[in-house]
mmCIF file of C-alpha atoms in Angstrom:
data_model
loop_
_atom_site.group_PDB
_atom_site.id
_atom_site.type_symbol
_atom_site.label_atom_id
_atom_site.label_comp_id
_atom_site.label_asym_id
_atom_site.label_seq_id
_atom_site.Cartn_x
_atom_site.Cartn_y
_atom_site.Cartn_z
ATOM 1 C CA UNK A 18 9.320 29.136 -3.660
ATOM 2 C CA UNK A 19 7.371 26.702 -5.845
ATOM 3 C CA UNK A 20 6.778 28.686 -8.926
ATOM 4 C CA UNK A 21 9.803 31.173 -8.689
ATOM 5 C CA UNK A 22 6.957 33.876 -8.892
ATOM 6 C CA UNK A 23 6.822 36.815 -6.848
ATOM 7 C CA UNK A 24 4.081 36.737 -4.103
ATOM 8 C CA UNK A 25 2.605 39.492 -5.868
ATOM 9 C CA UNK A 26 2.109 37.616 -8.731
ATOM 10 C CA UNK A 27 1.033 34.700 -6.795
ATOM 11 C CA UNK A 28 -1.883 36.678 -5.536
ATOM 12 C CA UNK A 29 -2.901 38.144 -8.483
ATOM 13 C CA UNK A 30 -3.105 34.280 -10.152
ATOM 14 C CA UNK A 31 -5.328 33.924 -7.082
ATOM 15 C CA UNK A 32 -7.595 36.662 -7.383
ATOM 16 C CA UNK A 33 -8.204 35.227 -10.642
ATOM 17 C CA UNK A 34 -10.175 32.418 -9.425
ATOM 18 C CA UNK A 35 -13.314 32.433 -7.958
ATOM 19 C CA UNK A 36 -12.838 31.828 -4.636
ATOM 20 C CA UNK A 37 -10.182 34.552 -4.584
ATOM 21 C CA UNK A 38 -6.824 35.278 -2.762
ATOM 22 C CA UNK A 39 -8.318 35.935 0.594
ATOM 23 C CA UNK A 40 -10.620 33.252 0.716
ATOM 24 C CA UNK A 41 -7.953 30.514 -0.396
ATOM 25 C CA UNK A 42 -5.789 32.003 2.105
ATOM 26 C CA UNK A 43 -8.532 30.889 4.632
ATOM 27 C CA UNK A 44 -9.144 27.585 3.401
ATOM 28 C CA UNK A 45 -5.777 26.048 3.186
ATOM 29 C CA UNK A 46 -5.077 27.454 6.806
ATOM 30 C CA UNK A 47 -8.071 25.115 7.624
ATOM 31 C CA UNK A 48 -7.154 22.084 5.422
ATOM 32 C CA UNK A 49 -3.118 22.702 4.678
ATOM 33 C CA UNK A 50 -3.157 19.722 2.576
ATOM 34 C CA UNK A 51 -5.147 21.165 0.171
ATOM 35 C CA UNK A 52 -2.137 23.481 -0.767
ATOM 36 C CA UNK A 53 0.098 20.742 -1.913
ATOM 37 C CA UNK A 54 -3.084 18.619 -3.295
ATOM 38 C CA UNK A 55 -4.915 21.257 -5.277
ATOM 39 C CA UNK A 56 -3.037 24.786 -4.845
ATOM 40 C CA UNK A 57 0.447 24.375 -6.176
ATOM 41 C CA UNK A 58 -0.638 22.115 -8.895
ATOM 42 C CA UNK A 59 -2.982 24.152 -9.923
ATOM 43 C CA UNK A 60 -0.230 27.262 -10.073
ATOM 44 C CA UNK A 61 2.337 25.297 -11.857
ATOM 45 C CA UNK A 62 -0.661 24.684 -14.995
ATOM 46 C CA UNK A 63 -1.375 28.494 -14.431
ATOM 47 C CA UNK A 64 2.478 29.368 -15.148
ATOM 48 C CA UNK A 65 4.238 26.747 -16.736
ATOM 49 C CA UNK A 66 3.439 24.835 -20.254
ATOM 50 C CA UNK A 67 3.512 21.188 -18.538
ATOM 51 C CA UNK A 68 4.247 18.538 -21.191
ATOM 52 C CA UNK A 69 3.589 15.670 -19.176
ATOM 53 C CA UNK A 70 5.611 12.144 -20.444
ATOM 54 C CA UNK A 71 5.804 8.753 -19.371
ATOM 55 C CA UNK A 72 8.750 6.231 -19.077
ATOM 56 C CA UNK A 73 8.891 3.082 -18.514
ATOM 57 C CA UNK A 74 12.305 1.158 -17.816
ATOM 58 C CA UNK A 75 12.878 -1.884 -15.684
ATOM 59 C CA UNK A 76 15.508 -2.423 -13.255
ATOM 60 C CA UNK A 77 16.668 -4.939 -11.240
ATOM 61 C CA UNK A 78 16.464 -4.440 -7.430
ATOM 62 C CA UNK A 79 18.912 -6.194 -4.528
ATOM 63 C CA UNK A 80 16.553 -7.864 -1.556
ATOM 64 C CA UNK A 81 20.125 -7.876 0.065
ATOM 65 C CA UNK A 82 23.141 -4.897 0.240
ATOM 66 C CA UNK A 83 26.014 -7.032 2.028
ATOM 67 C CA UNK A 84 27.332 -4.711 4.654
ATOM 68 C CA UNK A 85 30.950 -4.219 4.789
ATOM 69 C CA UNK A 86 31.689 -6.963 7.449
ATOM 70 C CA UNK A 87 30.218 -9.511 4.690
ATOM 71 C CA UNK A 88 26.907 -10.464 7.341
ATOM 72 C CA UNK A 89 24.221 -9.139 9.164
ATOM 73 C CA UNK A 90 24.329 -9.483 13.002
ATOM 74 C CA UNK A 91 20.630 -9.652 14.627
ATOM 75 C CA UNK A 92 19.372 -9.332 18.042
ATOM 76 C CA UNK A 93 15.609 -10.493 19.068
ATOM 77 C CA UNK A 94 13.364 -12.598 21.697
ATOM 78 C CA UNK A 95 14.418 -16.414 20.820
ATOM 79 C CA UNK A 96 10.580 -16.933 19.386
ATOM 80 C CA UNK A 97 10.707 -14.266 17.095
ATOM 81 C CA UNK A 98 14.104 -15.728 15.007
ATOM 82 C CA UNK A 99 13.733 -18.206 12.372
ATOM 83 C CA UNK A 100 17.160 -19.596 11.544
ATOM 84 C CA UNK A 101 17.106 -21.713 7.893
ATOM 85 C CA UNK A 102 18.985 -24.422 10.082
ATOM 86 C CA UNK A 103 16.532 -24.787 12.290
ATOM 87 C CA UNK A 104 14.940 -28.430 12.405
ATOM 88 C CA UNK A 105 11.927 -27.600 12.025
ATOM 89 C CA UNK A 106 12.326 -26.297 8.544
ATOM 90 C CA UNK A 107 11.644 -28.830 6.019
ATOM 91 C CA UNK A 108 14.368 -29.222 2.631
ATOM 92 C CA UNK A 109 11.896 -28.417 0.446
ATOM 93 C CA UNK A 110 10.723 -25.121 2.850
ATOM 94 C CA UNK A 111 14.416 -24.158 2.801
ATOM 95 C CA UNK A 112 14.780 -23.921 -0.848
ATOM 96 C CA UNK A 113 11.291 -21.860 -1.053
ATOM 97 C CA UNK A 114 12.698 -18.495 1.480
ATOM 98 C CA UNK A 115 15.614 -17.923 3.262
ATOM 99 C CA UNK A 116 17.511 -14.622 1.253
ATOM 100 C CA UNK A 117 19.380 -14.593 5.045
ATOM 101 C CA UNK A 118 20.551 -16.879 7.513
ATOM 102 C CA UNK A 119 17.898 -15.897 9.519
ATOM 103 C CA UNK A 120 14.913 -13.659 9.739
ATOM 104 C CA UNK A 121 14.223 -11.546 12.820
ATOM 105 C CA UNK A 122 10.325 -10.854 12.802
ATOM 106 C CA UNK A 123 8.977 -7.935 14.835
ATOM 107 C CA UNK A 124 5.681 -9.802 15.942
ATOM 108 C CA UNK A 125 4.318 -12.755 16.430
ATOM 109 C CA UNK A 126 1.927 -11.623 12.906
ATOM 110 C CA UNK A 127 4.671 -11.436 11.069
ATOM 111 C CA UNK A 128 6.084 -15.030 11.610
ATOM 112 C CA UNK A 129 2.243 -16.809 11.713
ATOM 113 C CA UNK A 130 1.994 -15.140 8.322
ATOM 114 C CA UNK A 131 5.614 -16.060 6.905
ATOM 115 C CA UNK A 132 4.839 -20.104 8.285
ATOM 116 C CA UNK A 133 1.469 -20.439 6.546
ATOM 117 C CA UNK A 134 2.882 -18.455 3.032
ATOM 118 C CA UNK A 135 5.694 -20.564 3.324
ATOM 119 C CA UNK A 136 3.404 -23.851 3.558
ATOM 120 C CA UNK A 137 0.860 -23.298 0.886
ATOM 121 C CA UNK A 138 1.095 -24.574 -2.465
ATOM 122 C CA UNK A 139 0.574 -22.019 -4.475
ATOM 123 C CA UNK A 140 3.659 -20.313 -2.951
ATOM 124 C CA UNK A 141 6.524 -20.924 -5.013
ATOM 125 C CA UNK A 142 9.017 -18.508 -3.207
ATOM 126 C CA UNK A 143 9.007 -16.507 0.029
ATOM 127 C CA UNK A 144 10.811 -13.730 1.097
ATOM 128 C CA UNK A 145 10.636 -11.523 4.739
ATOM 129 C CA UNK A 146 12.385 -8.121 3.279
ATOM 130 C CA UNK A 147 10.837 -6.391 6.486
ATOM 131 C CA UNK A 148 13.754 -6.530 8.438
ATOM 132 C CA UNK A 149 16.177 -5.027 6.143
ATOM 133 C CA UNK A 150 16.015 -1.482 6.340
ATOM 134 C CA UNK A 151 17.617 2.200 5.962
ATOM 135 C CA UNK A 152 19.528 1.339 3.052
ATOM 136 C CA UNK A 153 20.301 -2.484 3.476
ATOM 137 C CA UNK A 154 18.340 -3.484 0.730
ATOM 138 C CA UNK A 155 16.927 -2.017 -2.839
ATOM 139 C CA UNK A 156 13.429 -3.153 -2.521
ATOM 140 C CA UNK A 157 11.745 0.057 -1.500
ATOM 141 C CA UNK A 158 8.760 2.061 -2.252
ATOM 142 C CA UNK A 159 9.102 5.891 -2.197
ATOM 143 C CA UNK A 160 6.381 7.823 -0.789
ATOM 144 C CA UNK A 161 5.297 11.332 0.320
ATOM 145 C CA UNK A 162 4.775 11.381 3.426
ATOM 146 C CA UNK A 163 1.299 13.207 4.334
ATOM 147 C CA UNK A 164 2.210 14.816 7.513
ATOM 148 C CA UNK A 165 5.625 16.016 6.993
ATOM 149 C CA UNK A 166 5.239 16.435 3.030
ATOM 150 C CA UNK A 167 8.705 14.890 2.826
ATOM 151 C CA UNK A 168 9.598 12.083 0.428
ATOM 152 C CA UNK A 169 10.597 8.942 2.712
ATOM 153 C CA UNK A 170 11.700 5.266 1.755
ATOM 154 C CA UNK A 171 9.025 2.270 3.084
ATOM 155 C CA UNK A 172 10.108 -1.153 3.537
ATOM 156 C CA UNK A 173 7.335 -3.743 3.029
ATOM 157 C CA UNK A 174 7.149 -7.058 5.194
ATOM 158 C CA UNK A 175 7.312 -9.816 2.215
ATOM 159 C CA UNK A 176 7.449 -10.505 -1.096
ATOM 160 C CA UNK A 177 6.111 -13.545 -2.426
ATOM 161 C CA UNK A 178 5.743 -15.259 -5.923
ATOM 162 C CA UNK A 179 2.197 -16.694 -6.649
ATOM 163 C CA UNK A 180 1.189 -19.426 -8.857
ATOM 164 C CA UNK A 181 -2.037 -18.167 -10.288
ATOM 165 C CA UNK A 182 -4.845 -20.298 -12.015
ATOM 166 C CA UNK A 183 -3.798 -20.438 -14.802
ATOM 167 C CA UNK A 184 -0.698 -21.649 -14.439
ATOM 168 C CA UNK A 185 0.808 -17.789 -14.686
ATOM 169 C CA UNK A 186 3.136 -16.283 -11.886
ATOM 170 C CA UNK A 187 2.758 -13.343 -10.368
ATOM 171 C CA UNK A 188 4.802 -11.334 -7.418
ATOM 172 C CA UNK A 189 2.770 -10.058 -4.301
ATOM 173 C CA UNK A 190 4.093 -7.582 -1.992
ATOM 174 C CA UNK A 191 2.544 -7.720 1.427
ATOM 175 C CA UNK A 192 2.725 -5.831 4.666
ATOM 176 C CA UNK A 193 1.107 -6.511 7.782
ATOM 177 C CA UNK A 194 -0.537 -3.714 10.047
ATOM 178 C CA UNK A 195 -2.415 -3.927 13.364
ATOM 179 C CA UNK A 196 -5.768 -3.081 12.774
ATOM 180 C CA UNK A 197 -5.805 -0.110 14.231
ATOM 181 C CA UNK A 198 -3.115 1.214 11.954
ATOM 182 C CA UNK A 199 -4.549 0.017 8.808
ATOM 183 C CA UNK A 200 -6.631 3.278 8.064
ATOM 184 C CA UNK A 201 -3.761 5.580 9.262
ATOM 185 C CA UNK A 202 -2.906 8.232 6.836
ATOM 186 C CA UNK A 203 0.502 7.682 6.609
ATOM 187 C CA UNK A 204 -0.223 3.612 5.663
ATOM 188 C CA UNK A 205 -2.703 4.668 3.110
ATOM 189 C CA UNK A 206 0.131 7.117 1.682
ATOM 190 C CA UNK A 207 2.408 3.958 1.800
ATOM 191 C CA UNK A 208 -0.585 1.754 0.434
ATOM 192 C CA UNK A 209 -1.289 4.339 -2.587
ATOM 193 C CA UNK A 210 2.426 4.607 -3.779
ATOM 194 C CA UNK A 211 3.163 0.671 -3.327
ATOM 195 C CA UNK A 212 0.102 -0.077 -5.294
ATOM 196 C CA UNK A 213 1.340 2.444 -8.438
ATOM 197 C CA UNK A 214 4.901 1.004 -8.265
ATOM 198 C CA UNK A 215 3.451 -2.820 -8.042
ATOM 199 C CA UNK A 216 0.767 -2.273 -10.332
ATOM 200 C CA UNK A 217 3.365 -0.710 -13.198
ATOM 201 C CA UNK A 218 5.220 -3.573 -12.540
ATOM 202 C CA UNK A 219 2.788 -6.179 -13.011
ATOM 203 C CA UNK A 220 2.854 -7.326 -9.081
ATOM 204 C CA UNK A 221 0.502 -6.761 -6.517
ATOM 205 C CA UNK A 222 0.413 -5.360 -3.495
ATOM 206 C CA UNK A 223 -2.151 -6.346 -0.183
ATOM 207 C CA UNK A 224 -2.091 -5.609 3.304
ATOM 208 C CA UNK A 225 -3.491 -7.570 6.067
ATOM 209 C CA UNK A 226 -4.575 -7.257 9.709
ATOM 210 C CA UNK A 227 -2.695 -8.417 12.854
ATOM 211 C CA UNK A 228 -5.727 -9.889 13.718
ATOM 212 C CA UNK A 229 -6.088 -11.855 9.844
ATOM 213 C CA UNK A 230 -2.604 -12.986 10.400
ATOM 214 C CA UNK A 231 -2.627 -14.414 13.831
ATOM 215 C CA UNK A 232 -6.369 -16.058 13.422
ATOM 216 C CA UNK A 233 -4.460 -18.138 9.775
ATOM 217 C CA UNK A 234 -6.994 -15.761 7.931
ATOM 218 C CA UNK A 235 -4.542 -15.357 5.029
ATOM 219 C CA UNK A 236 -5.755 -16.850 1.953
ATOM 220 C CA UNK A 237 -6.877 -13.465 0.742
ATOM 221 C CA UNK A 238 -3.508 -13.004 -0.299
ATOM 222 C CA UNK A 239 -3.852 -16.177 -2.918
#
């Protein structure tokens, strides 16, 4: 279904090698992902000419799609809602973040790390993007999903623009993970793809532990 080859021909390409048909057969029924990491590739080079090409073209990306009803309606514990109104947002804080009204945070990680970014110096702008999801805004990363081998869309928690030492700017993408979830494969997968897309795009992308955020550990990020 790959290679529009008959299975017969398929299995001859395999006995080819020198592990052979049969023994491939075993060892991707032990390690399946080996058949999407190694196998297939390795067909398509066998019966295709592959001229591989790069392109490069920017785009411009919406942090915000403006539903229909012209605002976003959000429901969350009263400590987890930062409203730009709120009093104890400084002038000066206001005109650094706030893309919405209001950001809803999902933990109590999320909002330490959005109230020390949004403090430091070298933090010109802030923006929580986490909470705007399934097709609300354009800032995405597109990944392959290792257990389903599906292509699926990940929003990351903030975007930030850092003054760097030499006076230079750069954009950092950040997400924050529990620390248990940090070496999960499907956050790596995330991780891998995010770093490709920021890296092409002269940004940078970090993630940082629950535990980082909550303890004010976040300078790593600067």
């Amino acid at each position: 279904m790959f290679t529009n080859q008959s299975p017969v021909s398929i299995d001859e390409l395999l006995e080819t090698t020198k592990e052979g048909s049969a023994k491939i057969v075993e060892i991707v029924n032990d390690f399946n992902e080996l058949l999407y990491d190694e196998v297939i590739p390795r067909l398509f080079a066998k019966v295709f000419e592959l001229d591989e090409k790069s392109k490069s073209e920017e785009h411009e990306v919406e942090l915000i799609k403006i539903p229909s009803s012209g605002y976003y309606e959000v429901t969350a514990a009263k400590d987890k809602i930062v409203r730009r109104s709120d009093s104890i947002v400084k002038d000066s804080e206001r005109e650094k973040s706030f893309h919405l009204d209001a950001y809803c945070f999902d933990s109590n990680s999320e909002r330490s790390l959005f109230w020390d970014l949004l403090r430091e110096k070298r933090v010109k702008q802030i923006y929580f993007t986490g909470m705007l999801t399934h097709g609300q805004s354009d800032f995405f990363v597109q990944y392959i999903d290792p257990e389903s081998r599906t292509v699926r869309s990940y929003y990351p928690d903030f975007i930030f623009l850092r003054e760097e030492p030499d006076g230079t700017e750069k954009y950092v993408i950040v997400e924050v993970k529990g620390d248990h979830q940090v070496d999960d494969a499907v956050v790596q997968a995330k991780k891998d793809f995010a770093q490709q897309i920021a890296a092409a795009s002269g940004m940078e992308y970090q993630i940082i532990k629950s535990t980082d955020a909550d303890q004010n550990r976040f300078r790593m990020l600067l």
